[in-house]
Short mmCIF file of C-alpha atoms in Angstrom, two decimals:
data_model
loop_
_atom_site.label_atom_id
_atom_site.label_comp_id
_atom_site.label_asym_id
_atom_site.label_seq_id
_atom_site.Cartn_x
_atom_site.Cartn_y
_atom_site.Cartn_z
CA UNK A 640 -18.41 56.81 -21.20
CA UNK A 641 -15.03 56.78 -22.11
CA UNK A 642 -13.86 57.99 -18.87
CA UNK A 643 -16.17 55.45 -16.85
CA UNK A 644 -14.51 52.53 -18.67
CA UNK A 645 -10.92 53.74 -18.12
CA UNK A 646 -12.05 54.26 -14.26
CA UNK A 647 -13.41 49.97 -13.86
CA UNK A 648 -10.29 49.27 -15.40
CA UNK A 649 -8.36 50.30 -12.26
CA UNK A 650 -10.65 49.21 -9.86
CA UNK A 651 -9.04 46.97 -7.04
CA UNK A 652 -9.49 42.91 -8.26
CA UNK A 653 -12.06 42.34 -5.53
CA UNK A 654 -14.01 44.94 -7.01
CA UNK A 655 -13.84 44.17 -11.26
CA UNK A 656 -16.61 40.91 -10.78
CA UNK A 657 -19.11 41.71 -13.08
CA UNK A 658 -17.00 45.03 -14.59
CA UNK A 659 -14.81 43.01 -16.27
CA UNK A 660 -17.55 41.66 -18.78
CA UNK A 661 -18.15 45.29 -19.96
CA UNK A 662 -14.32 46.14 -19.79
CA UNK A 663 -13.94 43.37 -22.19
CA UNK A 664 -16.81 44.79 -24.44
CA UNK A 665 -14.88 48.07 -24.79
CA UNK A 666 -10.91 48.93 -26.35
CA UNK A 667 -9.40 50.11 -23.16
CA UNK A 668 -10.63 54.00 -22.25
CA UNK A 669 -13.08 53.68 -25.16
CA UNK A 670 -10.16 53.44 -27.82
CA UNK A 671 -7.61 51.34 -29.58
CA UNK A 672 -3.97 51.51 -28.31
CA UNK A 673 -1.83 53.04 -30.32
CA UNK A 674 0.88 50.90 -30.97
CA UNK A 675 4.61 50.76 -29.33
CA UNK A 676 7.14 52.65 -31.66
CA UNK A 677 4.81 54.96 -34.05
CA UNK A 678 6.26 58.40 -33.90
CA UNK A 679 3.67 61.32 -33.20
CA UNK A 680 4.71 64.63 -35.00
CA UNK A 681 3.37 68.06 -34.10
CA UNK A 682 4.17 71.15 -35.33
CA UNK A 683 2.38 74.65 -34.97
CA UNK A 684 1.85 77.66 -36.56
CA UNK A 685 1.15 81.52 -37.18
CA UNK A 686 -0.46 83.51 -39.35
CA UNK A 687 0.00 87.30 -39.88
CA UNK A 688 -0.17 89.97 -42.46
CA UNK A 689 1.74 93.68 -42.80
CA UNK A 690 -1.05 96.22 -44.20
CA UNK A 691 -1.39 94.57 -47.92
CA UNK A 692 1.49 91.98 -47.78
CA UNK A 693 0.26 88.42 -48.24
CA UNK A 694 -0.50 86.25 -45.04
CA UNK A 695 2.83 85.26 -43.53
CA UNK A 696 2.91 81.57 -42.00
CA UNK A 697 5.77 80.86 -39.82
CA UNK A 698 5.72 77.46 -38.84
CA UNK A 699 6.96 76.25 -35.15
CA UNK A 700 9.65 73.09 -34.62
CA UNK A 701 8.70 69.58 -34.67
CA UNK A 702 7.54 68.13 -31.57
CA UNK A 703 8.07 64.12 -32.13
CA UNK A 704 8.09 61.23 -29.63
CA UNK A 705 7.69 57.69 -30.27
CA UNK A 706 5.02 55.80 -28.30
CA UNK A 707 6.12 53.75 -25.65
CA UNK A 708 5.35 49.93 -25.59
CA UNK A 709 2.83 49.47 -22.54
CA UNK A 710 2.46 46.37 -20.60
CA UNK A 711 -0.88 45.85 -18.89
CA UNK A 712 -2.79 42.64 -18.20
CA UNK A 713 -5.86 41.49 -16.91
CA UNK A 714 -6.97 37.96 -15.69
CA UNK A 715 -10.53 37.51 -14.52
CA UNK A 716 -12.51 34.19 -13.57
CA UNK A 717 -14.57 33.44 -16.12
CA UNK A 718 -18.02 32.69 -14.76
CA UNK A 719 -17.46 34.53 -11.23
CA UNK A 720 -19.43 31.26 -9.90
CA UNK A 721 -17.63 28.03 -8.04
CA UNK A 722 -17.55 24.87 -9.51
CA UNK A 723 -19.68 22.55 -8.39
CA UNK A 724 -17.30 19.02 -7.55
CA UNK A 725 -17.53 15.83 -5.52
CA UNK A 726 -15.22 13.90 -3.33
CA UNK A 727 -12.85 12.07 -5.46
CA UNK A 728 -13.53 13.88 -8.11
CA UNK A 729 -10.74 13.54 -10.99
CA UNK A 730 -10.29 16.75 -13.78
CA UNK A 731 -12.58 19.31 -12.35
CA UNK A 732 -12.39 22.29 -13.83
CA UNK A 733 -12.68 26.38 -13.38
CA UNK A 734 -11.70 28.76 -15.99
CA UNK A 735 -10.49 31.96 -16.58
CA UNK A 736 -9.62 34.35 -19.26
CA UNK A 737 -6.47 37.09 -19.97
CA UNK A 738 -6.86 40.23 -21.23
CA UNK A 739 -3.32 42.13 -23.16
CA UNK A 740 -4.94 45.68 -21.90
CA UNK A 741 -1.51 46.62 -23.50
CA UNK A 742 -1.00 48.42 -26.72
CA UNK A 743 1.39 45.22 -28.45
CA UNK A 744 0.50 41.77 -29.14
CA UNK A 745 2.19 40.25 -25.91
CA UNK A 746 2.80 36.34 -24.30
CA UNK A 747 2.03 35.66 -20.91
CA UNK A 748 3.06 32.49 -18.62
CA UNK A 749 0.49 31.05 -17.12
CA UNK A 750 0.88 29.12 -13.44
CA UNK A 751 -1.83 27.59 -10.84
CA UNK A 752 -1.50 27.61 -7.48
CA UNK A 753 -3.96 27.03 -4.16
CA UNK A 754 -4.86 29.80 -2.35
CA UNK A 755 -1.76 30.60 0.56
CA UNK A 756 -3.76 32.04 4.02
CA UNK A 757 -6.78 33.61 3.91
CA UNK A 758 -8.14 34.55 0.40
CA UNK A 759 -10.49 36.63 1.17
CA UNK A 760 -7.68 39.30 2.03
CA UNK A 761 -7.38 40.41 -1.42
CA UNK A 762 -10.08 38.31 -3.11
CA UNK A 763 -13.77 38.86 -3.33
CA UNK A 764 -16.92 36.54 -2.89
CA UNK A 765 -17.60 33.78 -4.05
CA UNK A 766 -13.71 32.97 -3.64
CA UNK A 767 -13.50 33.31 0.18
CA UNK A 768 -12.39 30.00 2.08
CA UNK A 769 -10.13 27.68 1.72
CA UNK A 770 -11.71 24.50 4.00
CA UNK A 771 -9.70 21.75 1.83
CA UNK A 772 -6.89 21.90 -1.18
CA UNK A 773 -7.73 20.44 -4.22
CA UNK A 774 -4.55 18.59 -5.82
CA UNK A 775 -2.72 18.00 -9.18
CA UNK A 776 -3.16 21.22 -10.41
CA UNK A 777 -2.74 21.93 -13.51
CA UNK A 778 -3.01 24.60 -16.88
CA UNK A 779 -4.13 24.28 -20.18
CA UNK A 780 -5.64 26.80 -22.79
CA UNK A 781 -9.01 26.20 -24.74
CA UNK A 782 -7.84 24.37 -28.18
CA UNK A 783 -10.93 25.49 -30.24
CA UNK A 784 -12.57 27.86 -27.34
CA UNK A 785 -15.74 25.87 -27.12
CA UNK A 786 -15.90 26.65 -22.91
CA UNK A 787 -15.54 22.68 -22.36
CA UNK A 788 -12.12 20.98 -21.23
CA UNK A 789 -10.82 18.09 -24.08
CA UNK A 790 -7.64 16.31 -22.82
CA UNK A 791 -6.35 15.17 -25.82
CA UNK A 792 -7.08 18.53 -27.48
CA UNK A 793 -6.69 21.14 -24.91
CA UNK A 794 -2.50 20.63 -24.35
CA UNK A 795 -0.93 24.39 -24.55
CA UNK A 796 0.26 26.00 -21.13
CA UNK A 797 0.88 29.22 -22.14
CA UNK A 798 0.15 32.29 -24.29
CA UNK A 799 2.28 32.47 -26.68
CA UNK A 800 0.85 35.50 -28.41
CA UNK A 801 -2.17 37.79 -27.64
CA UNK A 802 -3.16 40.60 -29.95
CA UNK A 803 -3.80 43.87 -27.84
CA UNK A 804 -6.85 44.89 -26.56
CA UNK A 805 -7.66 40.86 -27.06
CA UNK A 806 -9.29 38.31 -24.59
CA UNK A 807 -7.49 34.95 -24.80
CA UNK A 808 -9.90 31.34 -25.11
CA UNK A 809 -10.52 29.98 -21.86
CA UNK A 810 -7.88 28.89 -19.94
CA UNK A 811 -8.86 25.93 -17.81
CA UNK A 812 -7.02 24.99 -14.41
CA UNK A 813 -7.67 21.22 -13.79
CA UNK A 814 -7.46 19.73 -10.36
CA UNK A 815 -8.38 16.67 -8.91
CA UNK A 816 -10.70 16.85 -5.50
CA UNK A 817 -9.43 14.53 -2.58
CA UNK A 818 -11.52 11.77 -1.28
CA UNK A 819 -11.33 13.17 2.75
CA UNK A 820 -13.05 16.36 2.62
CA UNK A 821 -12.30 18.69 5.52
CA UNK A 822 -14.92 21.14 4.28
CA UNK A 823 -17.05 22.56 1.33
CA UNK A 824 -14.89 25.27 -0.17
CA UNK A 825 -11.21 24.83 -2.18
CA UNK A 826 -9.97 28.04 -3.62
CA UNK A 827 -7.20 28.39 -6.64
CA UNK A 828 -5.37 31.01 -8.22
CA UNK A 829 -4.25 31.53 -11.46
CA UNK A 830 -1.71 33.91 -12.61
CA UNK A 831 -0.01 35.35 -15.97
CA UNK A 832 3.29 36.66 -16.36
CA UNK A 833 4.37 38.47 -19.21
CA UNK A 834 7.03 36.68 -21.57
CA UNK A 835 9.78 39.47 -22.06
CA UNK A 836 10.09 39.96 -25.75
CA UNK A 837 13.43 40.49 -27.30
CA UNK A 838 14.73 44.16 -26.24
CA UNK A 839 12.73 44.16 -23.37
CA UNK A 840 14.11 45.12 -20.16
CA UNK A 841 13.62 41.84 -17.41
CA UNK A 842 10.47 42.68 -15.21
CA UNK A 843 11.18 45.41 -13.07
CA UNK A 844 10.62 45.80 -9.12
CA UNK A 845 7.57 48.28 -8.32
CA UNK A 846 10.27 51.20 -7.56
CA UNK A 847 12.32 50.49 -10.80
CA UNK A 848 8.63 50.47 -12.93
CA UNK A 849 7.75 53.80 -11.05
CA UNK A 850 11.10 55.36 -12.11
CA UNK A 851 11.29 54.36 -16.03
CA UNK A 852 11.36 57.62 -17.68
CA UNK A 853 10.13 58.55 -21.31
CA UNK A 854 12.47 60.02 -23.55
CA UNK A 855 11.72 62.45 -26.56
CA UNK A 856 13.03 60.05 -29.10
CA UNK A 857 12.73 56.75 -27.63
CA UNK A 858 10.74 53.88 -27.09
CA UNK A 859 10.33 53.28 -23.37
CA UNK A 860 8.74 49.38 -21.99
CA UNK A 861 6.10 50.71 -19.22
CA UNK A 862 4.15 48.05 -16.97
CA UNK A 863 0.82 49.42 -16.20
CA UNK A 864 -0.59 46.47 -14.55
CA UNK A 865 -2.38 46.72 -11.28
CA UNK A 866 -2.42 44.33 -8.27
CA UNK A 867 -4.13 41.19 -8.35
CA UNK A 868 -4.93 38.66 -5.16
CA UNK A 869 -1.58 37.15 -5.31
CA UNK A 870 0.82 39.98 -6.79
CA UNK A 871 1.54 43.55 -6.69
CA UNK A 872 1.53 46.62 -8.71
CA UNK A 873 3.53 47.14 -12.33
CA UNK A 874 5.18 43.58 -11.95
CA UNK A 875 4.26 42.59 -15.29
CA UNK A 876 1.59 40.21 -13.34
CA UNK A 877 -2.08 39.75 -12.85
CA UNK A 878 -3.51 37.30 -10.90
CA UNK A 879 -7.08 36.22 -10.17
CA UNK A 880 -8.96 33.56 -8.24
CA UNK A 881 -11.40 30.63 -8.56
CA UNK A 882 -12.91 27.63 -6.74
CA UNK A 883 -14.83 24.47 -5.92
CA UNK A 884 -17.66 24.03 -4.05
CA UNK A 885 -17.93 20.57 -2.69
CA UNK A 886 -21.18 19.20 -2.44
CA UNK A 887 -22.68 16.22 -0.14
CA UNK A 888 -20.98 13.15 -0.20
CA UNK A 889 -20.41 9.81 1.01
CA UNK A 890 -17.03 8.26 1.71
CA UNK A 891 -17.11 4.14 3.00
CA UNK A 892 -14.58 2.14 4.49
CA UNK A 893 -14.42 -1.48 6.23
CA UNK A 894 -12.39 -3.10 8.47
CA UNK A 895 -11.82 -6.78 10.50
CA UNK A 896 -12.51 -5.31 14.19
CA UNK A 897 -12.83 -8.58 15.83
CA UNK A 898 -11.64 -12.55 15.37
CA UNK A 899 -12.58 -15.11 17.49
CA UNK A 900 -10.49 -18.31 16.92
CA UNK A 901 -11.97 -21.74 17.74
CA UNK A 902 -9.26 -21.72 20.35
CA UNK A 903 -8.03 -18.84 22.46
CA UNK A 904 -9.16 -15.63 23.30
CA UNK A 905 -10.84 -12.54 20.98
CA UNK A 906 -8.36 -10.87 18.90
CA UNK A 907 -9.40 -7.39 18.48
CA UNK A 908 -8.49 -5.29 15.01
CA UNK A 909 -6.00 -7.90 13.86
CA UNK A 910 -3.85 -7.97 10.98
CA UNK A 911 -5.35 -8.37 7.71
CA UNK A 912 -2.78 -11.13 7.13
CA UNK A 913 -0.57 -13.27 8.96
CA UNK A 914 -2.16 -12.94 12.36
CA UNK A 915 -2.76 -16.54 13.96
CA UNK A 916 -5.97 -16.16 14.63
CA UNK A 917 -6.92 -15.49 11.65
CA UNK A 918 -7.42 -19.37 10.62
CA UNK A 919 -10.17 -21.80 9.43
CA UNK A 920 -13.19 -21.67 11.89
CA UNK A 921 -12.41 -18.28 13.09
CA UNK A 922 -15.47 -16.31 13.52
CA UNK A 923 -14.73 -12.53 11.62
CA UNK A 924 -16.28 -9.76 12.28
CA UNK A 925 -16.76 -6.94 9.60
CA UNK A 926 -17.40 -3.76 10.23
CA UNK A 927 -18.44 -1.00 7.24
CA UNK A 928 -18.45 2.76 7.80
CA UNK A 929 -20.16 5.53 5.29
CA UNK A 930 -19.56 8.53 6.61
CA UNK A 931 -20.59 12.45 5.05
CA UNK A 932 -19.10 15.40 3.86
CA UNK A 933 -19.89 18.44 1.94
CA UNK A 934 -23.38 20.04 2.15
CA UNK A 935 -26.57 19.02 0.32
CA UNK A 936 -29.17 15.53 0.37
CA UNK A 937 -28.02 12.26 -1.16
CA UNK A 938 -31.17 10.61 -2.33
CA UNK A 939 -31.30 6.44 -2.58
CA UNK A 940 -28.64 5.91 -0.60
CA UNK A 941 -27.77 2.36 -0.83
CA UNK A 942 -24.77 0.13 0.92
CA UNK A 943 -23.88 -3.53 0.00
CA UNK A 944 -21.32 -5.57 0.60
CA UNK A 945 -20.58 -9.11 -1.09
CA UNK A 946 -19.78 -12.10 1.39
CA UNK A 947 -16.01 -12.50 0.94
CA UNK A 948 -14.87 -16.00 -1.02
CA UNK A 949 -13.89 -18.70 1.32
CA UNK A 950 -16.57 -17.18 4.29
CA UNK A 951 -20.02 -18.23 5.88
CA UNK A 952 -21.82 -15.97 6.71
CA UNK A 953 -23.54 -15.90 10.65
CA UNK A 954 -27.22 -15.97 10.10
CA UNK A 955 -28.76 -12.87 11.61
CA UNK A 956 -25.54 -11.32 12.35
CA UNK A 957 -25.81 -7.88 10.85
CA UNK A 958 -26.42 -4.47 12.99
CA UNK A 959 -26.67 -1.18 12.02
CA UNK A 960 -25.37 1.37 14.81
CA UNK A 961 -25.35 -1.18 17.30
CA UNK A 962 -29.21 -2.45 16.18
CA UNK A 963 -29.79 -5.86 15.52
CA UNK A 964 -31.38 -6.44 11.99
CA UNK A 965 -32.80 -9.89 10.18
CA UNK A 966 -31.71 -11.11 7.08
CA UNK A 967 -35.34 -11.08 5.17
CA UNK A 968 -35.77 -7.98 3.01
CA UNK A 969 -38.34 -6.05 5.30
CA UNK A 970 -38.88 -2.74 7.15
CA UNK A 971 -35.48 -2.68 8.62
CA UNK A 972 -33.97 -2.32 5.48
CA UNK A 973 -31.22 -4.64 6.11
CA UNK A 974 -31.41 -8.08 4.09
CA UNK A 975 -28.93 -10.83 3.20
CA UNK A 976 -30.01 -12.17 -0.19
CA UNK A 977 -27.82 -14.24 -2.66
CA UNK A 978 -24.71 -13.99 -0.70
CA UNK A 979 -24.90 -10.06 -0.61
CA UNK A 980 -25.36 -8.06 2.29
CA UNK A 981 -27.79 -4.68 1.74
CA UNK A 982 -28.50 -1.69 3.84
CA UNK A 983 -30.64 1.18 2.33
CA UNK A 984 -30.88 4.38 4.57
CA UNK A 985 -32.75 6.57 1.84
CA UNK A 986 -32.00 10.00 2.02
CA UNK A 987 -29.28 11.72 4.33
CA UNK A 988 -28.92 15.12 4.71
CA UNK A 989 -25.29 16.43 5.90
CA UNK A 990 -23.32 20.13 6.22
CA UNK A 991 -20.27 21.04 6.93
CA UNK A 992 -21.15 22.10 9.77
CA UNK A 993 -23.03 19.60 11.01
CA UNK A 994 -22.24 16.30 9.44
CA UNK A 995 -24.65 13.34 9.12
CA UNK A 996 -24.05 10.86 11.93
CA UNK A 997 -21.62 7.68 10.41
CA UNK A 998 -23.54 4.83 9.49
CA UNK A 999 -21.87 1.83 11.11
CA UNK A 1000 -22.62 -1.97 9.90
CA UNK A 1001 -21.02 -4.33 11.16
CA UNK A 1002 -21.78 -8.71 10.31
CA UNK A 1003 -20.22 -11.43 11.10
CA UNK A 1004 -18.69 -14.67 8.78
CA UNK A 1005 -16.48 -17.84 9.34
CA UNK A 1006 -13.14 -18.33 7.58
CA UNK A 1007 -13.82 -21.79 6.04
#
């Protein structure tokens, strides 16, 4: 078993998933780490006798060497699973965790980043596509480690500490999901860097790790770590990824697209202010787009739209994608009740790959 466990350990990130929940059940290799600095003696012996003499024990020379500080890290995503967001979204959240698979309590750095070209080079399902960037990223650890994101609580960027062979609380990087979706799927990438102690050397190159050499007598700094999606071998780095997974939504919009003026010809997509035409007894016409993004069904799907102050509405003026509707509240599901303008369209069902069509409506009202 022992050997199994050291073997996950250095499996490529794509590969760790679901091995990193039993790597974190076990020390590393099946054992605790000795620590940095404790000096292992060894000495033998031999025994002998001359025809009756007593037993003779010569004893050998000390072997000593002090145990080298290793540096090894791991960081892993903490449910393996996207998060589930919405357009517009504001703090969503995916979490990870850092293991110090090093044999000294350690700090680590922490830093988010989106994913740079194609992340499933180096990454491993779900974390595959990047169709969108999610924005203000940012890092915070788990105050109390109760799994759930507290802004007033949850204000430390970094590891200070970490006890070996220890998992850290969850470490939650906090983004905010743009309104304009260009697809489902935003992937991010968090990775820790370990803070030099004093009398550490600064983090070595892969060739200068490769080259440190143990001495008899001394206590050498060794990075261990492997690769992660972002960052290479014995760097003193590990780096891991997560995502959102945007579902269906609805984004809405509305614009003036034509004025008529009681004098003078149509004035198409005019100013919103201080165009001429845009004067009492001008006729205005409104139009309101919803259009979809994401993939899934949005049940009740209502639009409304208030009459603007200082307006009349135009009896019978409103279509929906170019069809005439009345105002009464009947089976076109259109109305105009109490100065408010509704459209219901029930359920719409939209992917990224093919979106719902854009529901355009579109009245018209006089500037008084």
């Amino acid at each position: 078993m022992n050997g199994f466990i050291c073997a996950v350990t250095r499996l490529p990130t794509r590969l760790i998933g679901l091995w990193a929940l039993l790597l974190l059940a076990f020390a590393p290799c099946g054992w605790a780490l000795t620590a940095s600095g404790i000096v292992i003696t060894n000495q033998a012996s031999v025994d002998y006798t001359m025809g009756a003499s007593p037993v003779f024990t010569i004893p050998s020379n000390l072997v000593q060497f002090a145990v080298d500080k290793k540096i090894d890290l791991l960081v892993s995503h903490a449910t393996g699973l996207l998060t589930s967001v919405n357009a517009a979204q504001v703090d969503a959240v995916t979490t990870f965790t850092v293991t110090n698979l090093g044999n000294d309590a350690q700090g680590f750095s922490l830093l988010s980043a989106i994913a740079t070209g194609d992340p499933a080079v180096g990454g491993g399902a779900p974390f595959t596509a990047n169709d969108f960037n999610a924005t203000n990223l940012r890092v915070f650890v788990d105050s109390n480690n109760n799994g759930t994101y507290e802004p007033l609580l949850d204000m430390a960027t970094s590891l200070p500490t970490l006890a070996a062979g220890a998992t850290s609380p969850i470490i939650f990087i906090v983004s905010d999901i743009p309104a304009s979706l260009s697809g489902q799927q935003s992937v991010v990438g968090l990775t820790a860097t370990v803070i030099p102690l004093i009398g550490d050397p600064v983090l070595p190159t892969p060739a200068a790790a490769l080259a440190v050499i143990d001495t008899p007598n001394g206590v050498e700094v060794v990075y261990a770590d492997i690769a992660g999606v972002t960052d290479g071998t014995r760097n003193g780095q590990h780096s891991a990824y997560g995502g959102y997974l945007a579902g269906a939504a609805v984004q809405i919009s509305k614009t003036i697209v034509r004025v008529q003026p009681t004098i003078g010809s149509t004035v198409l997509s005019p100013v919103n202010s201080g165009d001429p035409a845009l004067r009492p007894g001008s006729i205005i016409t409104y139009r309101v787009v919803a259009s979809f993004v994401g993939t899934g069904t949005l049940d009740n799907l209502t639009i409304t739209d208030p009459l603007p102050a200082d307006t009349q509405y135009i009896a019978n003026s409103i279509t929906v994608d170019g069809i005439a509707k009345t105002d009464l509240a009947d089976a076109d599901n259109a109305n105009f009740t109490a100065n408010l303008i509704t459209v219901a369209r029930g359920s719409v069902t939209t992917t990224v790959a093919a979106p719902a069509a854009d529901i355009v409506i579109e009245f018209q009202a006089t500037i008084k």
